[in-house]
Coordinates of C-alpha atoms and ligand atoms in Angstrom, one line a residue:
X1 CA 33.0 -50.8 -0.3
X2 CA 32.0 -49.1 -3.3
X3 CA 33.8 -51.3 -5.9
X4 CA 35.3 -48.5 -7.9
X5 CA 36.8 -46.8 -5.1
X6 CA 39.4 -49.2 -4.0
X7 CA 42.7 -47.9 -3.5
X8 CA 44.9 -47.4 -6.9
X9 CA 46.3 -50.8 -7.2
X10 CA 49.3 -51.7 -9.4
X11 CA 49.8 -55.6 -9.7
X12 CA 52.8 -57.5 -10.7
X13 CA 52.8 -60.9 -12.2
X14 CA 56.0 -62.5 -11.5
X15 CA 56.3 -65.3 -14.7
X16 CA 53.7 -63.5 -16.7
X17 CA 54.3 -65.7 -19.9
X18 CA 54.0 -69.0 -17.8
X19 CA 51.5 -71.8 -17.9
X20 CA 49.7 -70.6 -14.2
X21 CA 49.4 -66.4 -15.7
X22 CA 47.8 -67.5 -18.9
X23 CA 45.6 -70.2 -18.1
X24 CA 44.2 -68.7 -14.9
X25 CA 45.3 -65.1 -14.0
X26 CA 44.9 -63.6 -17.2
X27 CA 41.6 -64.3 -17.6
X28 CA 40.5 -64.0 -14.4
X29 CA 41.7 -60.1 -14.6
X30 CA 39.2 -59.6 -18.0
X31 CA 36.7 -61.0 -16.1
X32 CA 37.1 -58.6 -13.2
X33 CA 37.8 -56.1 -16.0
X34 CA 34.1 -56.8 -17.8
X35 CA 32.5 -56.9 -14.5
X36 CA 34.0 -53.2 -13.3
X37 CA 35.1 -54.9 -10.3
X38 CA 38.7 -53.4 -10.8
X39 CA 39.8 -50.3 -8.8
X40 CA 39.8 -46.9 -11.3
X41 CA 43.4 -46.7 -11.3
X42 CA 44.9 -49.8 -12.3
X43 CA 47.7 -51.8 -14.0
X44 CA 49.2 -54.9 -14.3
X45 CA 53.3 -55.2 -14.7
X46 CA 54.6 -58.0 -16.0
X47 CA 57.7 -59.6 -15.7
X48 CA 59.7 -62.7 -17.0
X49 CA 62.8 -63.7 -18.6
X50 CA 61.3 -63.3 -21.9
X51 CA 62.4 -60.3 -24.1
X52 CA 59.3 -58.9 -25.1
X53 CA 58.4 -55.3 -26.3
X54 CA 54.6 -54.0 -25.0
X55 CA 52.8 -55.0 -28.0
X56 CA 54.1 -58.8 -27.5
X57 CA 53.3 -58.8 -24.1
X58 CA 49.6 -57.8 -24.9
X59 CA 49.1 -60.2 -27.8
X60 CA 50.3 -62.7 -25.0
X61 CA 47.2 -61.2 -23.1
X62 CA 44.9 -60.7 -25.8
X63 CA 46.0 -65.2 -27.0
X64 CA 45.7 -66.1 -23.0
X65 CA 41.5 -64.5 -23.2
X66 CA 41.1 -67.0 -26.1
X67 CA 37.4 -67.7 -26.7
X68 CA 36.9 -65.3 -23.7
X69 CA 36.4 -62.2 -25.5
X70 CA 33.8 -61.6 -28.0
X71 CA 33.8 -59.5 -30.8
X72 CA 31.2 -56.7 -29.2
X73 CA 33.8 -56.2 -26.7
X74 CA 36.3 -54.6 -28.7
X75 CA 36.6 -51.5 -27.7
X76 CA 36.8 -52.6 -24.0
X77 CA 39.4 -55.9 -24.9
X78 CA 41.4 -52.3 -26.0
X79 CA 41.1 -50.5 -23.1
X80 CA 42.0 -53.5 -20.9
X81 CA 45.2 -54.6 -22.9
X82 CA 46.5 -50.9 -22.3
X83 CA 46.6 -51.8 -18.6
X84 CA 49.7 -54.1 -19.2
X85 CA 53.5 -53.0 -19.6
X86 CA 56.4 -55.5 -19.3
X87 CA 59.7 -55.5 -17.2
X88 CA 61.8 -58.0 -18.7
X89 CA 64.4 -60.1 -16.4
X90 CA 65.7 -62.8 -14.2
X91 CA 64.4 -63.1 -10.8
X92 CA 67.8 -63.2 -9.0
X93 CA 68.3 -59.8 -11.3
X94 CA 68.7 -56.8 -9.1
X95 CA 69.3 -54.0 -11.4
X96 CA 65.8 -55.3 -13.5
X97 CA 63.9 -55.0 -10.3
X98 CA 65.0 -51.1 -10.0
X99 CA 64.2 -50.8 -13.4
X100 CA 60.6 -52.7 -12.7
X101 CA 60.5 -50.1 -9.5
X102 CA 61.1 -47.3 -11.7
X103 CA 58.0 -48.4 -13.9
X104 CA 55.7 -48.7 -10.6
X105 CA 56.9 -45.2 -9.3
X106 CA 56.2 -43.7 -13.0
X107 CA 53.1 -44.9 -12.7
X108 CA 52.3 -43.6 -9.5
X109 CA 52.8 -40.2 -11.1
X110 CA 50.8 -40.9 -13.5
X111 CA 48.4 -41.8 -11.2
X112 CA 48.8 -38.6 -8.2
X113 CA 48.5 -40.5 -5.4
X114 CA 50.6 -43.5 -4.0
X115 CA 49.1 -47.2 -5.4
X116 CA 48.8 -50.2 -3.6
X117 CA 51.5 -53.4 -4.8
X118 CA 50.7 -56.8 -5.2
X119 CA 53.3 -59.1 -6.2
X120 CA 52.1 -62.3 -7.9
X121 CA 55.0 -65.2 -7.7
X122 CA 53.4 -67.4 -10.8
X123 CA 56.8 -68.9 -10.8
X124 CA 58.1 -72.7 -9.7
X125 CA 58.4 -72.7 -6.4
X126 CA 62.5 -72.7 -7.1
X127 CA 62.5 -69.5 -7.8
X128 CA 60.8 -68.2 -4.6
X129 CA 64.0 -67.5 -2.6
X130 CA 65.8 -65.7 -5.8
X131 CA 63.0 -63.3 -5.8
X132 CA 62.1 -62.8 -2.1
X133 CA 65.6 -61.6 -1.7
X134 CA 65.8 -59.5 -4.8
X135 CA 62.1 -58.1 -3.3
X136 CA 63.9 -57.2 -0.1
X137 CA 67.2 -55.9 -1.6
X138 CA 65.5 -53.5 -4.3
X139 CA 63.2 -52.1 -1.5
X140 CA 60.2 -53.1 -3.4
X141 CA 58.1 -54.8 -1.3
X142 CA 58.5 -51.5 1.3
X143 CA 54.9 -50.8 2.8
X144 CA 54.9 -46.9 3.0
X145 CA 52.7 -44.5 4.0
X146 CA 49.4 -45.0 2.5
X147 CA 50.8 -47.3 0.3
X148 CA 50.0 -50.8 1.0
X149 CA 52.1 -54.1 -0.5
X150 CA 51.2 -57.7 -0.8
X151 CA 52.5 -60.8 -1.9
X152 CA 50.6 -63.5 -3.1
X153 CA 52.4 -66.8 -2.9
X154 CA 51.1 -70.2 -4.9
X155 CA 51.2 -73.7 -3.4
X156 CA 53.3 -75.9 -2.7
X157 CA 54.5 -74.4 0.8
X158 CA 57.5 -76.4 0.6
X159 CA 57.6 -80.5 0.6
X160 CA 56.9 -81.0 4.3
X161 CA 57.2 -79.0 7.6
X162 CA 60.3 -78.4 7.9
X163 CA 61.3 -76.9 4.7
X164 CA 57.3 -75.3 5.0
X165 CA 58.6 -73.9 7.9
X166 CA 61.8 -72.4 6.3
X167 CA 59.5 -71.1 3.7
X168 CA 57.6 -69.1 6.0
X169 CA 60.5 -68.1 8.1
X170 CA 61.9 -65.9 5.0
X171 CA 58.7 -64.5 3.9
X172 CA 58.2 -63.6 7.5
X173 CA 61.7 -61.7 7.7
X174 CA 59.9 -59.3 4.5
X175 CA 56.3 -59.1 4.9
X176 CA 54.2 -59.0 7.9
X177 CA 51.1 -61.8 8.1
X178 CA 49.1 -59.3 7.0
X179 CA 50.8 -58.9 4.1
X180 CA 50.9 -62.7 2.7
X181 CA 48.3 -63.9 0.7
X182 CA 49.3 -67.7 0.4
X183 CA 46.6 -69.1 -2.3
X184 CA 44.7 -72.1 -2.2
X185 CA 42.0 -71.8 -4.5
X186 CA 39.9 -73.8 -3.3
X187 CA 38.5 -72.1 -0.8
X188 CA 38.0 -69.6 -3.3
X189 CA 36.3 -71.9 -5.2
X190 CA 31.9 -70.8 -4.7
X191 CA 30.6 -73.9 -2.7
X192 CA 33.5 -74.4 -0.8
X193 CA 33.0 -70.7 0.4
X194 CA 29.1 -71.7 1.0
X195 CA 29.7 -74.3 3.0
X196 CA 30.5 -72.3 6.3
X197 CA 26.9 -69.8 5.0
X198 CA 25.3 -73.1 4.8
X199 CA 26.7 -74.2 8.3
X200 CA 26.0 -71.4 10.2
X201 CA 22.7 -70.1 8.7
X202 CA 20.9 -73.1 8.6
X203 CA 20.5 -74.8 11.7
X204 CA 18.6 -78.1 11.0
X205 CA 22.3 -79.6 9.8
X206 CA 24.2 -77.5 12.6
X207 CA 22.1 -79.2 15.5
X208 CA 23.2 -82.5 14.2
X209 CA 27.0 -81.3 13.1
X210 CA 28.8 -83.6 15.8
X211 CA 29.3 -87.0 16.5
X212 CA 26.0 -86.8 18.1
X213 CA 24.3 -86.5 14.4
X214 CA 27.3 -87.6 12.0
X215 CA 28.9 -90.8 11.2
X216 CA 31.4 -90.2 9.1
X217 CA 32.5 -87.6 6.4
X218 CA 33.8 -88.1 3.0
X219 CA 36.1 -85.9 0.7
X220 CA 36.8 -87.0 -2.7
X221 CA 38.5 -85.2 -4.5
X222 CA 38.8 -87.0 -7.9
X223 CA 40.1 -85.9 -11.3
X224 CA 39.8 -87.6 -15.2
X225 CA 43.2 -85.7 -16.1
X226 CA 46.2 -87.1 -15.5
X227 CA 49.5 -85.0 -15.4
X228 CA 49.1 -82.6 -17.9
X229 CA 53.0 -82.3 -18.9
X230 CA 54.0 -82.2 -15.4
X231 CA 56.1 -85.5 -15.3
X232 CA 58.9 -83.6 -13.5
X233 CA 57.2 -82.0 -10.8
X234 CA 54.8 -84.8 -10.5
X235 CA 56.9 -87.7 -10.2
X236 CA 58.7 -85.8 -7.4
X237 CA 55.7 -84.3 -5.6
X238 CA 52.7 -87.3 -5.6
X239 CA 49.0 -86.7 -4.7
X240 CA 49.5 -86.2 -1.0
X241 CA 51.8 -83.5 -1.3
X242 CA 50.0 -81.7 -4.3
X243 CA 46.4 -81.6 -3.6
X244 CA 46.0 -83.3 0.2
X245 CA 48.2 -81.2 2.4
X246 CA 46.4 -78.3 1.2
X247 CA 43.2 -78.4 -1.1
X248 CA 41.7 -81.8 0.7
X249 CA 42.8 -80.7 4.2
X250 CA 41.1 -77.5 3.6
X251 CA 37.8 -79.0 3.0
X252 CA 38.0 -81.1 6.3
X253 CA 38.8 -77.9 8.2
X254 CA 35.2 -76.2 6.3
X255 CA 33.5 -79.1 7.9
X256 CA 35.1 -79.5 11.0
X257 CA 35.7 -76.5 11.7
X258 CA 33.9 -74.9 15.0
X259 CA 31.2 -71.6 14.6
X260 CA 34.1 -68.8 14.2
X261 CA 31.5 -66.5 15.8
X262 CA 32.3 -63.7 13.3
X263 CA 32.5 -64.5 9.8
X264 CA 35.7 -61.8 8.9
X265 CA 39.1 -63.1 8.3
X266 CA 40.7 -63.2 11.4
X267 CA 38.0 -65.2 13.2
X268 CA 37.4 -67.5 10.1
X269 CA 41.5 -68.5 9.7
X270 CA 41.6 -69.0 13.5
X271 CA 39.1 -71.1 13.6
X272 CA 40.0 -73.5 10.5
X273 CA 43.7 -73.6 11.9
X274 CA 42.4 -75.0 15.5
X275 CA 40.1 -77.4 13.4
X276 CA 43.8 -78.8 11.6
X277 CA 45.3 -78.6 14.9
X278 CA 43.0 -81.4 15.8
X279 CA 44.0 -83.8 13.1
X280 CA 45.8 -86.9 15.1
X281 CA 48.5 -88.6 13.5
X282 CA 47.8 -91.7 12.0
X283 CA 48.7 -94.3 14.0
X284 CA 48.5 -97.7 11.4
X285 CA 48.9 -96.5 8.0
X286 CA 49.0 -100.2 6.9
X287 CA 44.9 -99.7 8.2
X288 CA 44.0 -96.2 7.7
X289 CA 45.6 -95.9 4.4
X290 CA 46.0 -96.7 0.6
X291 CA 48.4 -95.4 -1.9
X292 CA 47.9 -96.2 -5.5
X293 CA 49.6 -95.1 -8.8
X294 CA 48.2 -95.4 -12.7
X295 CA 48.9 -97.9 -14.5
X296 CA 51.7 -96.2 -17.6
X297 CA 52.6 -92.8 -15.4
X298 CA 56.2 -94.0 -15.1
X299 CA 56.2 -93.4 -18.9
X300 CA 54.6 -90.2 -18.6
X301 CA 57.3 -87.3 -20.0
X302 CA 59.6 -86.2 -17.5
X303 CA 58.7 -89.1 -14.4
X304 CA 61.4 -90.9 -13.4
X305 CA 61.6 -94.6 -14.5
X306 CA 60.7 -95.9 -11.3
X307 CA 59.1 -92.7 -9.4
X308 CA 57.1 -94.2 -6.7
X309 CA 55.0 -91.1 -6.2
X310 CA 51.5 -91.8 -5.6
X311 CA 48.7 -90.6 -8.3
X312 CA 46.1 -91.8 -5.5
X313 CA 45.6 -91.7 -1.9
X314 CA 43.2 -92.8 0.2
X315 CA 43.1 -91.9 4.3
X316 CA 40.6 -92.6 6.9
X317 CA 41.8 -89.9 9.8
X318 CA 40.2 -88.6 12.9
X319 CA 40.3 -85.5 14.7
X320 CA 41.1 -85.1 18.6
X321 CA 38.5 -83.4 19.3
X322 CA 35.5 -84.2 21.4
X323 CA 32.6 -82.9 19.4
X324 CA 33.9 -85.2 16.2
X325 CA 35.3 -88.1 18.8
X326 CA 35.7 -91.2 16.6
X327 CA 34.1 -89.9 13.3
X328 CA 36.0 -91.1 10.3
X329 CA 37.2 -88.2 8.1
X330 CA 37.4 -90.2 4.6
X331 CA 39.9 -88.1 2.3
X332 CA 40.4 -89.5 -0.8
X333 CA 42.3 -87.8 -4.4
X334 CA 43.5 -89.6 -7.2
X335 CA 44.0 -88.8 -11.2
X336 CA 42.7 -90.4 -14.0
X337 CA 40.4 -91.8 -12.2
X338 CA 36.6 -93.1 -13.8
X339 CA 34.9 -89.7 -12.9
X340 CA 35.9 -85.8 -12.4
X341 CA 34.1 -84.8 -9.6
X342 CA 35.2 -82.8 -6.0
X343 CA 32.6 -83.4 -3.1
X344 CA 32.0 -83.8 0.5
X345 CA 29.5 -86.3 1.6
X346 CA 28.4 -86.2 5.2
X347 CA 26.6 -89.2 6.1
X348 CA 24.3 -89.0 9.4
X349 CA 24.1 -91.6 12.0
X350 CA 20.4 -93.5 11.6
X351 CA 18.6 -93.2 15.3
X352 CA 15.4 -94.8 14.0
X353 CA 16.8 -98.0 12.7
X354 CA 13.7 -99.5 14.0
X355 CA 11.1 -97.8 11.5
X356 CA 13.2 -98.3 8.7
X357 CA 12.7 -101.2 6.3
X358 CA 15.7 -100.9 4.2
X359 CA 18.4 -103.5 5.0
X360 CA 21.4 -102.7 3.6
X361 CA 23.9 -101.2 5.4
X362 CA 23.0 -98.3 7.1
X363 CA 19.5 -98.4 6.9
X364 CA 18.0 -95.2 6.1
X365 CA 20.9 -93.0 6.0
X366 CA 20.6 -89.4 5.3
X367 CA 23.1 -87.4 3.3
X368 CA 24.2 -84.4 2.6
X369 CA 26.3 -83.7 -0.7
X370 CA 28.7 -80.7 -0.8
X371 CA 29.3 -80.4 -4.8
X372 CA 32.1 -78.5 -6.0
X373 CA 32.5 -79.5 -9.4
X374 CA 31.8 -80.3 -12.1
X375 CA 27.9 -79.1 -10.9
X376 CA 27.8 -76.5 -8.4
X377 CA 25.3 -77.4 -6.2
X378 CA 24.0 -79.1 -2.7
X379 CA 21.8 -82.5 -2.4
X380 CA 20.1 -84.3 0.4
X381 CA 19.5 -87.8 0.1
X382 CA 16.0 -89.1 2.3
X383 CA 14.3 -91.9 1.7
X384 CA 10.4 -91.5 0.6
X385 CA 7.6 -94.3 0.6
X386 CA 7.6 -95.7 -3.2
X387 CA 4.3 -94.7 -4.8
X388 CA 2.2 -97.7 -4.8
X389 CA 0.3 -100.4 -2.2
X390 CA 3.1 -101.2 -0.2
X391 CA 5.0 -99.7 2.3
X392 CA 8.4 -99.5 0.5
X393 CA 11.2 -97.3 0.6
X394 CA 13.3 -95.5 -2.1
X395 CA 16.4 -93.5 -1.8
X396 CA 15.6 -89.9 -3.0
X397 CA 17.5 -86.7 -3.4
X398 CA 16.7 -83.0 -2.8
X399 CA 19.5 -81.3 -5.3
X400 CA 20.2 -77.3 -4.9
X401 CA 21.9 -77.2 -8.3
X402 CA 23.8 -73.2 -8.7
X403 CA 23.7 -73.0 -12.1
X404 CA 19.9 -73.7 -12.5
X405 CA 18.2 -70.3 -12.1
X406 CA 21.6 -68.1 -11.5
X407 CA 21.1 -64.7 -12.4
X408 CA 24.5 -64.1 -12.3
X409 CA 27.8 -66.3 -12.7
X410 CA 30.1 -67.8 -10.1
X411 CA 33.2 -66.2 -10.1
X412 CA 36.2 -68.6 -10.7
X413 CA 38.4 -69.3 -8.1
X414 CA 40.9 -67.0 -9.5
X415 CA 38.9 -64.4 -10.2
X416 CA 37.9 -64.6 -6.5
X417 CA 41.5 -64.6 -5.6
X418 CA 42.5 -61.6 -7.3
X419 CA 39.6 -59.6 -6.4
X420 CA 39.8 -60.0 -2.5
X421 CA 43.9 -60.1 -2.5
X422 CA 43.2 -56.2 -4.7
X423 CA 40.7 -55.4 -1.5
X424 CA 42.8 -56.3 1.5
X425 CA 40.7 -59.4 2.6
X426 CA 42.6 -62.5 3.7
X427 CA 39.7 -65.0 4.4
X428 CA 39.8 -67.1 1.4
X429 CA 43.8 -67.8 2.2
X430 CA 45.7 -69.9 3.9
X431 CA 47.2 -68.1 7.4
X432 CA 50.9 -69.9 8.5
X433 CA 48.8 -71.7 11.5
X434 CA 47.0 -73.2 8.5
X435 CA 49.8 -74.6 6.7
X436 CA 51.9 -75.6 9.4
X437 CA 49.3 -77.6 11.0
X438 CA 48.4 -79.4 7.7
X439 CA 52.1 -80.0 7.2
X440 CA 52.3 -81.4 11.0
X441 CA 49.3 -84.0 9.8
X442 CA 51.1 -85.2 6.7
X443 CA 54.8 -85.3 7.1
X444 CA 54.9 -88.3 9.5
X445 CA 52.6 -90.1 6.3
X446 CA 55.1 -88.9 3.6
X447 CA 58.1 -90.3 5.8
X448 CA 56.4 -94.0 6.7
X449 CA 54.6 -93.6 2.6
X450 CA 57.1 -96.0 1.3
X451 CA 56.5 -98.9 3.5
X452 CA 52.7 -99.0 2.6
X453 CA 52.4 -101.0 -0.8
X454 CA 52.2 -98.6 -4.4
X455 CA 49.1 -100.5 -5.4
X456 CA 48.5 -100.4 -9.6
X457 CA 45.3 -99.1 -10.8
X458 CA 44.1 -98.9 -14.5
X459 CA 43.7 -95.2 -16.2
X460 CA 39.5 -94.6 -16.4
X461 CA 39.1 -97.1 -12.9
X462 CA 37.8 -95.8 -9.7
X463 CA 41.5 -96.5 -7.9
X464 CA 43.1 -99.3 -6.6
X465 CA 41.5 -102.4 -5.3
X466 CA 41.8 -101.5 -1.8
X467 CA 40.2 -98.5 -1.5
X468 CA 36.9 -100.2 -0.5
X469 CA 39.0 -101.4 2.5
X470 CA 38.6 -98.2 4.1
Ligands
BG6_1 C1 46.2 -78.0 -8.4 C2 47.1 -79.3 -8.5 O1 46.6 -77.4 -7.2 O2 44.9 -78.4 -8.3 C3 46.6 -80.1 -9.8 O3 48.4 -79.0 -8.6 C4 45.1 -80.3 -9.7 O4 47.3 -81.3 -9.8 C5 44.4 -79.0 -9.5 O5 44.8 -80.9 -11.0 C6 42.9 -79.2 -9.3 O6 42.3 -78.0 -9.3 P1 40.9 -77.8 -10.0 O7 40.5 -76.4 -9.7 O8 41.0 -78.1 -11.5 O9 40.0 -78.8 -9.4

C-alpha cells in the first residue's frame, strides 16, 4: 500500500497528558510524521481530565518531542502540532464524549469523506471499564460504513485469567476481534519481528529447530532500572505479572512457535497462540522456580511496607509438545539487575562430543544469540582452532550487529505500533487466544508464588543466589 493513501484516519489518545502518551506515543507520531508514513488526512484528539486550551495541549506535544526535533524542522514541527485538538473530560463522562464525537464528526467534514477511529486507552488499567462503557453508550466506537474503528488496549490484561477473561468478555460485547488491537510492544520491537524472517528463511537453524538440534532455550529479559516511580502499581503487580505473562511469554512463543505457513496476521497469531497452548503447568515450583526481590524496594515510594512482590523471577518450563519434548525453556526478568540487556540464547545439543577437546560442560556448544537490546543484532558462537602449533580450541562469535551499516533506522516499537494499528494489520498484537493461554500458564504460579521463598538480592547483582540452581 502506497503509504500516503491510507484511509483518513482520526486517532484518539485517551490520557494524553500521561506518563505512557508523552514518553512513547507522542514521539512515535513525529517520527511517523518526519518519515511521511502518516495517512494525508490525519489528526490526533486528545483527551484527559486536564483543562487545557489547544495551544497547551500542543506545547504539551511540542515538551513530549524534547531533543527530538531539531531546529531545521521548524516549519514541519508546525505543521505537525496543528494536527492536535483537545477534548477535555472524565472517562466515565458521557456528555464529554458527545462533545469529543462532535469534534471527530467536524472533522470528517472537514475532511469529505468518512475517517477511520482509533481509540488509544493510555490510561491505568482502572479506568478501562469507565471508558469501554462510555465508548458504547456515546456510540463512538460504531464501525459504519466505510468507516472503520479500533481500539488499542495497553497491558496488563487484567491480574490473572479470570479477571483477563472478564476483561475480554466486555471488550468483546463492543468491538469485534478484528477490531482490538491489544499491545505488547515487544513484538513490535525490530529483532523480535526478525526472528520468525530469520526462522523461516534460513534453513541451516530451522533443520535443527527441535529437540533433535536444541538443548535448551534461554530468555532473559533483564533491566538496570528499577521502578521508575511506580511503587503502587509495582508493589501490587511483581515481575511475573508485568513483564512475564506477556513480553517474556511472547518471545518463547517466536521460538517455539511452528512454521505459520503464511506470514499475514491471521496465520502468524494462530500459530503463536497453539505454541502457548503448549506451555505445561509447572509441576514443582520449589525446582523449576526462583523468585527474588531487591534489596531496599520495600522503601521505594508508594510499595507497601512488606509487599512481597517479586522484582525477579526465574522459571525453567517446558512445552507439551513433541517437536520441543523435554527442552528447557529458561525465562528469566528481574530489575536492577548488574546489566540491561533482552536476549534469547538457543543453545544446540553437541553430536560430535568425540572431536571436541574442550571439557567444560558442554563441550563445543553452538549458540545462537537473539539481541534485542541494548544492540540490535544476531551472534553465533563456534568454536575455531586457536592460531598457533597446537590443536586448541577457542570460543568465537559471528555477530550481525543492525546498527552497523543501517541505511535506515529501526523504528521504535511504538512507532511500529501506531503505524500498523493506522493500517489495519494485527500481527504485531496480541489475539485473546494469546493472552488467555499465557494467563492459563501463569495463574497457577501466581496462586502457589507465596510458598516459594522471596530470596534478597543486592541492587547492581545478577539476582538471587539461586538462580544458578536452575
Ligand atoms: C513494560 C513494563 O511493559 O516493559 C516495565 O511495565 C518494563 O516494567 C518495560 O520496564 C520494559 O520495556 P523496554 O522496551 O524498556 O524493554
Amino acid at each position: 500500500m502506497n503509504e500516503r493513501t491510507v484511509a483518513p484516519t482520526l486517532v484518539v489518545i485517551f490520557g494524553i497528558t500521561g506518563d505512557l502518551s508523552r514518553r512513547k506515543l507522542l514521539p512515535a507520531l513525529w517520527q511517523l510524521f518526519r518519515a511521511g508514513a502518516l495517512p494525508e488526512q490525519f489528526r490526533i484528539i486528545g483527551f484527559a481530565r486536564r483543562t487545557l486550551d489547544a495551544q497547551a495541549v500542543r506545547a504539551l506535544v511540542r515538551d513530549a518531542l524534547g531533543g527530538g526535533v531539531e531546529s531545521a524542522d521548524d516549519v514541519a514541527l508546525a505543521h505537525f502540532l496543528d494536527l492536535f485538538s483537545y477534548q477535555q473530560g472524565r472517562f466515565d463522562e458521557l456528555a464529554q464524549y458527545r462533545a469529543l464525537g462532535e469534534r471527530l464528526t467536524e472533522t470528517e467534514r472537514a475532511f469529505g469523506a468518512p475517517a477511520n477511529r482509533l481509540f488509544y486507552l493510555a490510561v491505568a488499567p482502572a479506568h478501562y471499564e469507565a471508558l469501554f462503557e462510555a465508548l458504547e453508550k456515546s456510540g463512538l466506537a460504531r464501525a459504519e460504513g466505510a468507516r472503520a474503528t479500533r481500539i488499542l488496549v495497553e497491558k496488563p490484561f487484567g491480574r490473572d485469567a479470570r479477571t483477563a477473561q472478564a476483561l475480554d468478555d466486555k471488550l468483546a460485547a463492543l468491538f469485534g476481534e478484528e477490531q482490538i488491537y491489544r499491545i505488547d510492544h515487544y513484538l513490535a520491537k525490530e529483532t523480535v519481528q526478525n526472528i520468525l524472517n530469520f526462522r523461516f528463511s534460513n534453513f541451516i537453524f530451522e533443520s535443527l529447530w527441535s529437540k533433535e538440534g536444541i538443548e535448551k532455550v534461554h530468555i532473559e529479559l533483564l533491566e538496570t532500572i528499577g521502578i521508575e516511580g511506580r511503587g503502587e502499581f509495582y508493589g501490587d503487580t511483581g515481575a511475573l505479572r508485568d513483564v512475564g505473562q506477556n513480553h517474556v511469554l511472547q518471545l518463547l512463543a517466536m521460538v517455539a512457535m511452528q512454521n505459520p505457513g503464511q506470514f499475514d496476521a491471521a496465520h502468524i497469531r494462530a500459530a503463536r497462540a497453539a505454541a502457548l497452548r503448549t506451555l505445561r503447568p509447572i509441576e514443582d515450583l520449589a525446582r523449576q522456580a526462583v523468585r527474588g526481590q531487591y534489596e531496599g524496594f520495600v522503601d521505594e515510594p508508594g510499595v507497601a511496607k512488606g509487599s512481597q512482590a517479586e522484582t525477579y523471577f526465574k522459571l525453567r518450563a517446558f512445552l507439551d509438545d513433541d517437536a520441543w519434548e523435554g527442552v528447557p525453556f529458561i525465562l528469566e526478568s528481574g530489575k536492577r539487575l548488574a546489566e540491561r540487556t533482552t536476549r534469547i540464547t538457543i543453545y544446540f545439543k553437541n553430536a560430535a562430543r568425540a572431536l571436541c577437546s574442550i571439557d567444560e560442560g558442554n563441550g563445543c556448544q553452538n549458540t545462537l544469540t537473539f539481541e534485542v537490546q541494548p544492540e540490535e543484532g544476531i551472534t553465533v558462537g563456534f568454536w575455531a582452532k586457536k592460531p598457533g602449533f597446537s590443536q586448541e580450541l577457542e570460543r568465537r562469535a559471528l555477530h550481525f550487529s543492525y546498527a552497523r551499516g543501517a541505511e535506515r533506522r529501526a523504528p521504535e516499537a511504538y512507532e511500529r505500533v501506531l503505524y500498523d494499528a493506522i493500517r489495519g494489520d494485527q500481527t504485531l498484537f496480541a489475539s485473546t487466544e494469546e493472552v488467555h493461554a499465557s494467563w492459563r500458564f501463569i495463574t497457577p504460579i501466581l496462586d502457589a508464588w507465596h510458598a516459594l521463598p522471596l530470596e534478597p538480592y543486592a541492587p547492581g547483582s545478577r539476582g538471587p543466589e539461586s538462580r544458578n540452581s536452575l
